[in-house]
Coordinates of C-alpha atoms in Angstrom, one line a residue:
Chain B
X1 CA 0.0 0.0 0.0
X2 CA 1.2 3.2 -0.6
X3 CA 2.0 6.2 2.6
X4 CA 0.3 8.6 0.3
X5 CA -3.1 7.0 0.2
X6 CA -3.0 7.9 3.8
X7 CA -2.0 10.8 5.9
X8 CA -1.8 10.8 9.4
X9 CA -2.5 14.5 9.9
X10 CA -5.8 13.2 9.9
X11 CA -5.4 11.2 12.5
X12 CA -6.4 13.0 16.1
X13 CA -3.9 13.0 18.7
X14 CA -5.9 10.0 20.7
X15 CA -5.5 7.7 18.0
X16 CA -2.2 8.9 17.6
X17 CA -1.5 8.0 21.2
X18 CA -2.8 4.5 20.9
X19 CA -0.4 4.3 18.0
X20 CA 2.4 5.2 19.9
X21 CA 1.6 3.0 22.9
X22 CA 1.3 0.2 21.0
X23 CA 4.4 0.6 19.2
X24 CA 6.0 0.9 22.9
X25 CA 4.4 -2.4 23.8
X26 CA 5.7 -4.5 21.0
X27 CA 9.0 -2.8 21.9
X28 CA 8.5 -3.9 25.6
X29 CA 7.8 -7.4 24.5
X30 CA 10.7 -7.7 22.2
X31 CA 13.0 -6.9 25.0
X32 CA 11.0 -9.4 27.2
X33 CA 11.6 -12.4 24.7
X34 CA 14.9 -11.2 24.4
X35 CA 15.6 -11.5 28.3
X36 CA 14.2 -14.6 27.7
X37 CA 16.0 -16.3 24.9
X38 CA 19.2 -14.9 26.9
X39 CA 17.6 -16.8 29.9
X40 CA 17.0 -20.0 28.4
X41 CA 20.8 -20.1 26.7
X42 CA 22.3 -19.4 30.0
X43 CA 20.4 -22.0 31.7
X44 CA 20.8 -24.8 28.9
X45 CA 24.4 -24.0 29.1
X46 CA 24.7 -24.0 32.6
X47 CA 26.3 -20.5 33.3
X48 CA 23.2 -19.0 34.9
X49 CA 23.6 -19.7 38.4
X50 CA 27.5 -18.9 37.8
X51 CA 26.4 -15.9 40.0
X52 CA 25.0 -16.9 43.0
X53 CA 27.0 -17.9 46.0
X54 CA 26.0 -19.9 48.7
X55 CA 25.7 -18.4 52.0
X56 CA 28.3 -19.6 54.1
X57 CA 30.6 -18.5 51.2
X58 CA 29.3 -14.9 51.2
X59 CA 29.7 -14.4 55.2
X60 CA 33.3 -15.9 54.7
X61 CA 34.2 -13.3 52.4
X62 CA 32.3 -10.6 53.2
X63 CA 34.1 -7.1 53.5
X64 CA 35.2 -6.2 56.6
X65 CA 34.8 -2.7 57.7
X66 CA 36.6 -2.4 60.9
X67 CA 39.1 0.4 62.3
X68 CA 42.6 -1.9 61.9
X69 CA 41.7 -4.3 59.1
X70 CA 41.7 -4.2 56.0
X71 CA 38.9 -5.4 54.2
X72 CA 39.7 -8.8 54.0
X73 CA 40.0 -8.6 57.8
X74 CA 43.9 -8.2 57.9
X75 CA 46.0 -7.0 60.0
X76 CA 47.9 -4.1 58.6
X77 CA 51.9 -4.3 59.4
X78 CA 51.2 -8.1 60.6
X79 CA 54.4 -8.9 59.5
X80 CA 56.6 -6.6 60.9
X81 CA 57.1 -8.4 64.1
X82 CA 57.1 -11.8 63.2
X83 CA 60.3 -13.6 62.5
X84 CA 60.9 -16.3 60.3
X85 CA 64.1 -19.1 60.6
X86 CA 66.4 -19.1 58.2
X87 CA 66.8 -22.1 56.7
X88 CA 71.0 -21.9 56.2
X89 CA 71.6 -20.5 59.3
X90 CA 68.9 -21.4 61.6
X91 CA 68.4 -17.8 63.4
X92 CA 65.7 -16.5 63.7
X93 CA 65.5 -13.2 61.6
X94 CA 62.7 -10.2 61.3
X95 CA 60.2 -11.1 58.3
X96 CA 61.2 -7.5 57.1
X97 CA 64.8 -8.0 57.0
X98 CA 64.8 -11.6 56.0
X99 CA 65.0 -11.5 52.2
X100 CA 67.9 -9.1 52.7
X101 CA 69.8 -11.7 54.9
X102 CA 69.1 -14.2 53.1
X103 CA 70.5 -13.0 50.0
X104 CA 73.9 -12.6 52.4
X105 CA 73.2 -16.0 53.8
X106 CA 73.3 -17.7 51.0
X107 CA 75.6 -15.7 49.1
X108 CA 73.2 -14.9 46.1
X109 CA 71.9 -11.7 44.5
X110 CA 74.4 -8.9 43.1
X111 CA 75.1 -7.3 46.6
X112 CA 76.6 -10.7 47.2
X113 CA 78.8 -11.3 44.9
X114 CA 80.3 -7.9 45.1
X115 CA 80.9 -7.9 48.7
X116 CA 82.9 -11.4 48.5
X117 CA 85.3 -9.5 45.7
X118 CA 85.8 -6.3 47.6
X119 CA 86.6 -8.6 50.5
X120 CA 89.4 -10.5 48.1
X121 CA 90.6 -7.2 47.0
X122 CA 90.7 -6.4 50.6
X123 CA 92.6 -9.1 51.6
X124 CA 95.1 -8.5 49.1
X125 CA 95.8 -5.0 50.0
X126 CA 95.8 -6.2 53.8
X127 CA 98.6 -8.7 53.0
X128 CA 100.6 -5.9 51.5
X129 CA 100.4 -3.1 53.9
X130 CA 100.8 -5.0 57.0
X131 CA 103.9 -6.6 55.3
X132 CA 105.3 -3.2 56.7
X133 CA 106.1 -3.9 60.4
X134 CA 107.0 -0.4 61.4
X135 CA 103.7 1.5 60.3
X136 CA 102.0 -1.0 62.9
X137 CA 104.7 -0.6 65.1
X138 CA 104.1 3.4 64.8
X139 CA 100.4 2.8 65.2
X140 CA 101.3 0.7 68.1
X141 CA 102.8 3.5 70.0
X142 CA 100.7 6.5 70.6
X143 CA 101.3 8.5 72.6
X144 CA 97.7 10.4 72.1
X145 CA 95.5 7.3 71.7
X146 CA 92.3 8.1 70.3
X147 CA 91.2 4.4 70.6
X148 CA 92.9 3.6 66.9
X149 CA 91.9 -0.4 66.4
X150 CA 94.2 -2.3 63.8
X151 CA 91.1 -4.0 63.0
X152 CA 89.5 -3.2 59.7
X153 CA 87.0 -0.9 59.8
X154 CA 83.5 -3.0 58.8
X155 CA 82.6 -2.9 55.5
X156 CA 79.4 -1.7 56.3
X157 CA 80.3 2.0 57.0
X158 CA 82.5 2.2 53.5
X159 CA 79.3 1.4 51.7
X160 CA 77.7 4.5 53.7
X161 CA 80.5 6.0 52.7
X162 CA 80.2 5.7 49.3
X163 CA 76.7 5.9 49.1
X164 CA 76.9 9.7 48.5
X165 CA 79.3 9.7 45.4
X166 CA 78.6 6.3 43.4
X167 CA 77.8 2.7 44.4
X168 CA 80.7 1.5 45.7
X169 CA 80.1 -1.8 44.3
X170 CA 80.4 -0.9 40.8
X171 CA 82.1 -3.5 38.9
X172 CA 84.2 -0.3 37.4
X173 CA 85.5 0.4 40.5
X174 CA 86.7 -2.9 41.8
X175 CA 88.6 -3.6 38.2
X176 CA 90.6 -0.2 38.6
X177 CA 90.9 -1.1 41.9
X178 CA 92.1 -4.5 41.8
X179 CA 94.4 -4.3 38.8
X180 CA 97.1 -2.4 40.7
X181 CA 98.3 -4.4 43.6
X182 CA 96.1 -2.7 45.5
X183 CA 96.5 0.9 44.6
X184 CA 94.3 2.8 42.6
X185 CA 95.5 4.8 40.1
X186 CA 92.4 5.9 38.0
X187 CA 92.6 7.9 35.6
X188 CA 89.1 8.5 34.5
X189 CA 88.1 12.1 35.6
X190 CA 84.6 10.5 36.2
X191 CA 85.5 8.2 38.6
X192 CA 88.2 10.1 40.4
X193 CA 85.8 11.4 43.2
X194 CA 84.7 7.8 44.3
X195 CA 87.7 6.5 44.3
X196 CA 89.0 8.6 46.4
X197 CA 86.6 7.2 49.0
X198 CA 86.9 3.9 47.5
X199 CA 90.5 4.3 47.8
X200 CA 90.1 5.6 51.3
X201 CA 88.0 2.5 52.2
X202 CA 90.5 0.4 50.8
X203 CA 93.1 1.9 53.3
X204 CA 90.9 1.8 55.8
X205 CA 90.3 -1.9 55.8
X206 CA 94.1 -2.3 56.0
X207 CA 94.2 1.0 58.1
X208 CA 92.7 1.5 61.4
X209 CA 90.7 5.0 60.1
X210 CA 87.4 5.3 61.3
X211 CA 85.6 6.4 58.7
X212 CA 82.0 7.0 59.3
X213 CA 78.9 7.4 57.2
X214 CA 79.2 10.7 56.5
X215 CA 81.8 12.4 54.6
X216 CA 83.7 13.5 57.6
X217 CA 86.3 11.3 59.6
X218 CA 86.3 10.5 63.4
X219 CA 89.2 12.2 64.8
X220 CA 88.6 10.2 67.7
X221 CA 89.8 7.1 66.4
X222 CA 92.8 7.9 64.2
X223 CA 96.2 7.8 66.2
X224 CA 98.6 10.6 65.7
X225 CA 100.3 9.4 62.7
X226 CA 97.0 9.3 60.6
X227 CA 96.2 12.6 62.0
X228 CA 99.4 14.0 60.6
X229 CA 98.9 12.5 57.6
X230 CA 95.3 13.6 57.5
X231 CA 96.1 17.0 58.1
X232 CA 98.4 17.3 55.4
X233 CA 95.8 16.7 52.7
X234 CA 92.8 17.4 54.1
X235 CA 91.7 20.4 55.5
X236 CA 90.6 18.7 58.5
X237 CA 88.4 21.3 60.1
X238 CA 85.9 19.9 63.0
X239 CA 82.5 20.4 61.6
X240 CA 80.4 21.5 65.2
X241 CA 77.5 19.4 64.4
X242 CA 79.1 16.1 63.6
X243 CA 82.4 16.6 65.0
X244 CA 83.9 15.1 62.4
X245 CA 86.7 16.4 60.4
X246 CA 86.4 17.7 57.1
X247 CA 87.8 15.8 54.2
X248 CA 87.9 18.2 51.4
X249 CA 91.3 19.2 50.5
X250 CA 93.4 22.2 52.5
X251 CA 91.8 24.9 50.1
X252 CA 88.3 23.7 50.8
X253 CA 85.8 26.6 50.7
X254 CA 84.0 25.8 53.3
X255 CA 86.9 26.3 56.0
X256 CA 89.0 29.6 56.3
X257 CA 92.9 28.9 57.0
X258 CA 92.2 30.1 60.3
X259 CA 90.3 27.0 61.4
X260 CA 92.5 24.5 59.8
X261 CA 95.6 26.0 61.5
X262 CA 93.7 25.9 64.9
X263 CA 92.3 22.5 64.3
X264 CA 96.4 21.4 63.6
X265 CA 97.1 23.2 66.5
X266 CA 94.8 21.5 68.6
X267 CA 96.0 18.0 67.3
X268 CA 99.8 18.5 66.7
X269 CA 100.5 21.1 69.2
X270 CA 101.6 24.6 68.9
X271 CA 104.1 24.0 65.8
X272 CA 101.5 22.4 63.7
X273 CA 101.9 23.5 60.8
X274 CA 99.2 23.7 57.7
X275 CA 100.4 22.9 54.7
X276 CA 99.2 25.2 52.0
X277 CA 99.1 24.8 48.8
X278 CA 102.5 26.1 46.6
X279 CA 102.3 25.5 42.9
X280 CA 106.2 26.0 43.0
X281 CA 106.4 23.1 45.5
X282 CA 109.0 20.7 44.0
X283 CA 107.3 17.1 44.0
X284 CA 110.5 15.2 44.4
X285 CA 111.1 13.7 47.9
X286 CA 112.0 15.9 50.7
X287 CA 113.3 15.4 53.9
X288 CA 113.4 17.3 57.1
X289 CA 115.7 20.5 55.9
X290 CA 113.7 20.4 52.9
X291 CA 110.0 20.8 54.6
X292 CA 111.6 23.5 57.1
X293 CA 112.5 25.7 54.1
X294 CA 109.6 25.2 52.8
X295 CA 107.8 26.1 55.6
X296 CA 109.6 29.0 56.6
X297 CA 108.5 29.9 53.0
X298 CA 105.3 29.9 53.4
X299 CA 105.8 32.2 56.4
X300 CA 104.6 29.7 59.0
X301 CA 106.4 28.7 61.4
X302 CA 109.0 25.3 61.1
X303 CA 108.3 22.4 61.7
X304 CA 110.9 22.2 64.4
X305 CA 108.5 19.5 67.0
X306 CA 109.5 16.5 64.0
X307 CA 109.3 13.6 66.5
X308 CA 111.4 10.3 65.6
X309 CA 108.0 8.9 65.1
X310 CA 107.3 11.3 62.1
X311 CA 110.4 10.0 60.7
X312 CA 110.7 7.4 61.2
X313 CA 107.2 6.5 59.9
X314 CA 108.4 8.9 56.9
X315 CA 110.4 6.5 55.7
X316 CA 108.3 4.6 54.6
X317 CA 107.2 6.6 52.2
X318 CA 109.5 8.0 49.8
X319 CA 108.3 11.6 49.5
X320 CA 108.5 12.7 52.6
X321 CA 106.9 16.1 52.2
X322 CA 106.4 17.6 55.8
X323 CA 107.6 16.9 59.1
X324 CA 104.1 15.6 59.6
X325 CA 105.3 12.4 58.4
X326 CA 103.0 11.3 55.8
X327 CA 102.8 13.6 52.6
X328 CA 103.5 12.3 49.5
X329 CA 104.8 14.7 46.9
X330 CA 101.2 14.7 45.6
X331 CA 99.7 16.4 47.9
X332 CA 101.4 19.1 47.0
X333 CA 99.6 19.7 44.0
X334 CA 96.2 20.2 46.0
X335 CA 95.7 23.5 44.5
X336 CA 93.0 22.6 42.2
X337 CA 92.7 19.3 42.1
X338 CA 90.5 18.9 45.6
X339 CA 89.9 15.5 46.1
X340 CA 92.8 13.7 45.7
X341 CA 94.6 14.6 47.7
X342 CA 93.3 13.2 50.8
X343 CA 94.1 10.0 49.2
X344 CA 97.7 10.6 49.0
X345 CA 98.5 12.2 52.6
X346 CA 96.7 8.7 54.0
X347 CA 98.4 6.5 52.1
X348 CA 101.5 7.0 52.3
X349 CA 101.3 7.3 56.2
X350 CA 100.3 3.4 55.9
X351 CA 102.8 2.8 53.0
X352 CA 100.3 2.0 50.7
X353 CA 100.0 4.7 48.2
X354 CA 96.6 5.0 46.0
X355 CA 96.9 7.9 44.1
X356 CA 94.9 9.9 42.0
X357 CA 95.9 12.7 40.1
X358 CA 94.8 14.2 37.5
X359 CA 98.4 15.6 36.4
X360 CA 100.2 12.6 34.9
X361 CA 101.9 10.9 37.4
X362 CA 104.4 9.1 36.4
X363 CA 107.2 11.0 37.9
X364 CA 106.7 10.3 41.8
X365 CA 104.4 7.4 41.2
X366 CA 106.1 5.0 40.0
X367 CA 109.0 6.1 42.7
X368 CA 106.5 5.5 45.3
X369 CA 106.1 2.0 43.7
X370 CA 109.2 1.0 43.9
X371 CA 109.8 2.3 47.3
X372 CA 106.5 0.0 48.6
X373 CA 107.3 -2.7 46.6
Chain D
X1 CA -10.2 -0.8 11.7
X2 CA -8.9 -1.9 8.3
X3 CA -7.6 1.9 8.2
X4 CA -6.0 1.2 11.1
X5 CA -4.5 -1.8 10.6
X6 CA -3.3 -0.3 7.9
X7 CA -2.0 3.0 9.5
X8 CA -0.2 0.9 11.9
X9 CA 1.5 -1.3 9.6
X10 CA 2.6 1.3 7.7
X11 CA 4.0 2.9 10.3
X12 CA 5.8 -0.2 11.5
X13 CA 7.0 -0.3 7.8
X14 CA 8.9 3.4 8.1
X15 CA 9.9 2.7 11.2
X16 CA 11.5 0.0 9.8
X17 CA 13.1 1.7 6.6
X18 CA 14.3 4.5 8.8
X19 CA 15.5 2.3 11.3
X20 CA 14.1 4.0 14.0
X21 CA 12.4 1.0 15.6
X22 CA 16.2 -0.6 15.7
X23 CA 16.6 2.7 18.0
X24 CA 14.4 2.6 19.7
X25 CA 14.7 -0.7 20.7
X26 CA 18.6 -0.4 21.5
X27 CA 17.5 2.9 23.6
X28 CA 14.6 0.8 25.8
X29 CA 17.3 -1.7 26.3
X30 CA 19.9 0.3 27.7
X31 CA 17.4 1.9 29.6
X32 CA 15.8 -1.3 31.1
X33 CA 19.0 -2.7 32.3
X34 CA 20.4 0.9 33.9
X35 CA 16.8 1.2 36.0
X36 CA 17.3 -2.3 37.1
X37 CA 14.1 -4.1 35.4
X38 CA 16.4 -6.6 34.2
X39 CA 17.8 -7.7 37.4
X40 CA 14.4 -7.9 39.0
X41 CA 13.3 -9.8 35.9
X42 CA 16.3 -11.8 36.6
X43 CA 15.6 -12.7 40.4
X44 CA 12.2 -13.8 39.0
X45 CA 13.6 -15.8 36.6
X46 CA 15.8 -17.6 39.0
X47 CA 12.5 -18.6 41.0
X48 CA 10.8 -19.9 38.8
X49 CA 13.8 -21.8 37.5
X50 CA 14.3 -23.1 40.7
X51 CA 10.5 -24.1 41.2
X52 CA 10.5 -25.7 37.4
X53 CA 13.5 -27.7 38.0
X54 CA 16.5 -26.6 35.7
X55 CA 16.6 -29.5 33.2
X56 CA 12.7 -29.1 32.3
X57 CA 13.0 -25.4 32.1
X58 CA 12.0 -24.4 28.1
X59 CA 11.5 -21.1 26.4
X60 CA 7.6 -21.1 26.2
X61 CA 7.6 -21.8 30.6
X62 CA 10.1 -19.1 31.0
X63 CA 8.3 -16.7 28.8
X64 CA 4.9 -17.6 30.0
X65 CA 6.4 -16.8 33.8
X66 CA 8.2 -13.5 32.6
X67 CA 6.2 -11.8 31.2
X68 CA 2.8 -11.3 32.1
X69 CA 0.6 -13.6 34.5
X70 CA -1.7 -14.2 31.4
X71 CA -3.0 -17.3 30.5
X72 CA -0.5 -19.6 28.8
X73 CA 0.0 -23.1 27.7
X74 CA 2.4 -24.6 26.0
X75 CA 0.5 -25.5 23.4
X76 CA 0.0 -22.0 22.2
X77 CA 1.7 -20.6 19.5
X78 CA 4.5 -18.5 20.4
X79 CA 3.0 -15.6 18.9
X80 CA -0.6 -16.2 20.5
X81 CA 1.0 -16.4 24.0
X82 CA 2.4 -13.0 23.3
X83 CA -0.7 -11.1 21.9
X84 CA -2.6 -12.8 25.1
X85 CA -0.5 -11.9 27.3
X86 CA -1.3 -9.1 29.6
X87 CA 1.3 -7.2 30.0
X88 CA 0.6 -5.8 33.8
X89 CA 3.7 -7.7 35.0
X90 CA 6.8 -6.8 33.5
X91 CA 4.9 -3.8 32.1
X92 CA 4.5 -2.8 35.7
X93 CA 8.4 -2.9 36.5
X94 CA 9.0 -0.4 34.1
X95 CA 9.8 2.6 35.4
X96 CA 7.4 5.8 34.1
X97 CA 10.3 7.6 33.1
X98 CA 11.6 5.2 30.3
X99 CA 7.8 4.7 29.1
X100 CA 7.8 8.1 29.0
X101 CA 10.8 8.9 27.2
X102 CA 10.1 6.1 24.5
X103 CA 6.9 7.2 23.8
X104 CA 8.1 10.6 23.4
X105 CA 10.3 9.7 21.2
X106 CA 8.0 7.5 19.3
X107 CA 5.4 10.8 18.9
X108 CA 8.4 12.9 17.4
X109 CA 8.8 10.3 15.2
X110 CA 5.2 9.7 13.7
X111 CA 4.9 14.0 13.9
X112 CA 8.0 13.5 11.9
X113 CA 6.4 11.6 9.4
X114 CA 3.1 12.4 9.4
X115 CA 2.4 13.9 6.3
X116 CA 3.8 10.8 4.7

């Protein structure tokens, strides 16, 4: 039929209401039967009760809404406190710590493996520096004893150490460290901060320094040979908050000359001396006359208080650039070069040189060398 | 009535052609399940299921259940059932709003087309 032959404009709104209802109806029902049909799948193909729970189920799992729990009805931070035995080494250990110690326990996982080879290297530079009687014969004899230890300084508080500059665990580090007997010579501007530390950790396993976590040292615990030796290279200053003494070099900004001189004062008595910086210093090795002149030089007073100690410990060392009994000719060369120096004035108080610099080195290092070796 | 019948199916034809009846469909569904009908309808189903026993349950018992309380036998055609059902039960869950709307929508929709 055709739409013209009729026209619902002549239709009145009633009958155009019935129309529309019953065009909403058959809509209805077509949803109905299609509930239906959906109905009568689902329940032929058994996923219509797939829903529904049984009620023991649902009060088991119910959510839990009290102050504490969590809403499976946990207790937050349960596990904290409870410790779990380890199964290598049958102690008991905090659930929170355990995977840590395990890893230690049983000698797995990367911190592992690194500790065991900075422990070789360790070992290795151990054997060398206590090879040299007299530096433990020196350390043996204070006269000030701060409480220096021969033991090794854990390698716990080297890792704090480190933490600050780069991990100390790098595999970088422990092949530049380990490929020179013992000293590291780096010559990799990137690296050079860390390994000063590194290089300082190294010395202080075979060296009783006491380095702590931050970057400051312990004065309490260095004798008065490392102290020397410290001095010379570093600028040493006390901070007042830690009470540690500053390890930057002796033109550190942080410290006017003022305090370093009082801070040698304080340690080394009235002659101390504070070594500055003189670009004109000859690196070559110097002996007693040699440092006086030097110091007269640099308008402080001489180094006239050399105890036998200072050189005797000298000695061992080739460069013997102060009365204060441990610089190396390096450390000299502080002026611009900050943190290297540090490295040298301790090392060669223990005999075992590590040094740094960025200048080439070969003139005095190999000396050194030959003088340890 | 003839002019009805004849009105009505050809407005069921247009609605067709312009596929508004597809829309409208789509539209009451959406709407259906977002009020809730068909999680009531549902929950009845499930009793009734339940009652019938779920390996004899068949299209004509649910349909007969759903959707009105109208006289029904199996032996009915499918069709039949439908037209006899009254629709006072699931009609009844529908929320005015969506009959509203629909029907609205349906009125534009002849207005629309009226003078064809």
């Amino acid at each position: 039929m055709k739409m013209e032959e009729m026209s619902l404009s002549g239709l009145d709104n009633s009958k155009l209401e019935a129309i529309a209802q019953e065009i909403y109806t058959d809509l209805v029902e077509d949803s109905c039967l299609g509930f239906c049909f959906e109905v009568h799948r689902a329940v032929k193909c058994g996923y219509f009760f797939l829903d529904d729970t049984d009620p023991e189920s649902v009060k088991d799992f119910e959510i839990v809404d009290q102050p504490g729990l969590d809403i499976f009805g946990q207790v937050f931070n349960q596990w904290k406190s409870k410790e779990c035995v380890c199964p290598n080494c049958s102690r008991s250990i905090a659930a929170s710590r355990f995977a840590p110690h395990l890893e230690k326990c049983l000698g797995m996982g990367r911190n592992s493996s690194r500790i065991a080879n900075r422990r070789i290297a360790n070992s290795n530079n151990m054997n060398k520096s206590e090879s040299d009687q007299e530096d433990n014969d020196d350390i043996n004899d204070n006269d000030w004893s701060y409480g220096s230890e021969k033991k090794a300084k854990k390698r716990k508080s080297d890792k704090l150490w480190y933490l600050p500059f780069q991990n100390p665990n790098s595999p970088r580090r422990s092949k530049s460290l380990k490929h020179k007997n013992g000293f590291s010579v780096c010559t990799s501007a990137s690296n050079t901060l860390p390994l000063l530390f590194s290089s300082s950790g190294e010395l202080s396993n075979s060296d009783p320094f006491k380095y702590n976590s931050s970057s400051g040292i312990s004065y309490e615990a260095l004798g008065p040979e490392e102290l020397r030796s410290l001095l010379t290279t570093q600028c040493g200053v006390i901070s007042e908050h830690t009470k540690k003494m500053c390890t930057r070099s002796l033109r550190c900004p942080q410290h006017t000359d003022e305090q370093r001189r009082a801070v040698r004062v304080y340690f080394l008595g009235p002659s101390a001396v504070l070594p500055e910086v003189e670009s004109s210093l000859d690196n070559d090795s110097f002996d007693m006359t040699d440092s006086q002149a030097l110091i007269s030089r640099l308008q402080w007073d001489g180094s006239s208080d050399l105890s036998p100690s200072d050189s005797g410990s000298s000695k061992t060392s080739e460069n013997q650039g102060w009365g204060l009994g441990t610089n190396s000719s390096e450390s000299r060369k502080t002026k611009k070069k900050k943190s290297h120096l540090s490295l040298v004035g301790t090392a060669s108080s223990l005999g075992t040189n590590k040094k740094k610099k960025p200048k080439p080195p070969a003139p005095p290092t190999p000396s050194i060398y030959d003088d340890i070796n | 009535m003839n002019k009805d019948a004849q009105i009505r199916a050809a407005i069921n034809q247009k609605l067709i052609e312009t596929r508004e009846r597809e829309c409208l469909k789509e539209l009451l569904r959406a709407k259906l399940i977002e009020c809730g009908w068909k999680d009531q309808l549902k929950a009845h189903c499930k009793e009734v299921i339940k009652e019938k026993g779920l390996e004899h349950i068949t299209v004509d018992a649910l349909v007969a259940e759903i959707t009105p309380k109208g006289r029904v036998d199996s032996s009915m055609n499918f069709n039949t059932c439908l037209d006899s059902c009254s629709y006072h039960y699931n009609q009844a869950l529908v929320p005015d709003s969506v009959k509203k709307e629909l029907l609205q929508r349906i009125r534009t929709f002849l207005d629309q087309h009226a003078s064809l």
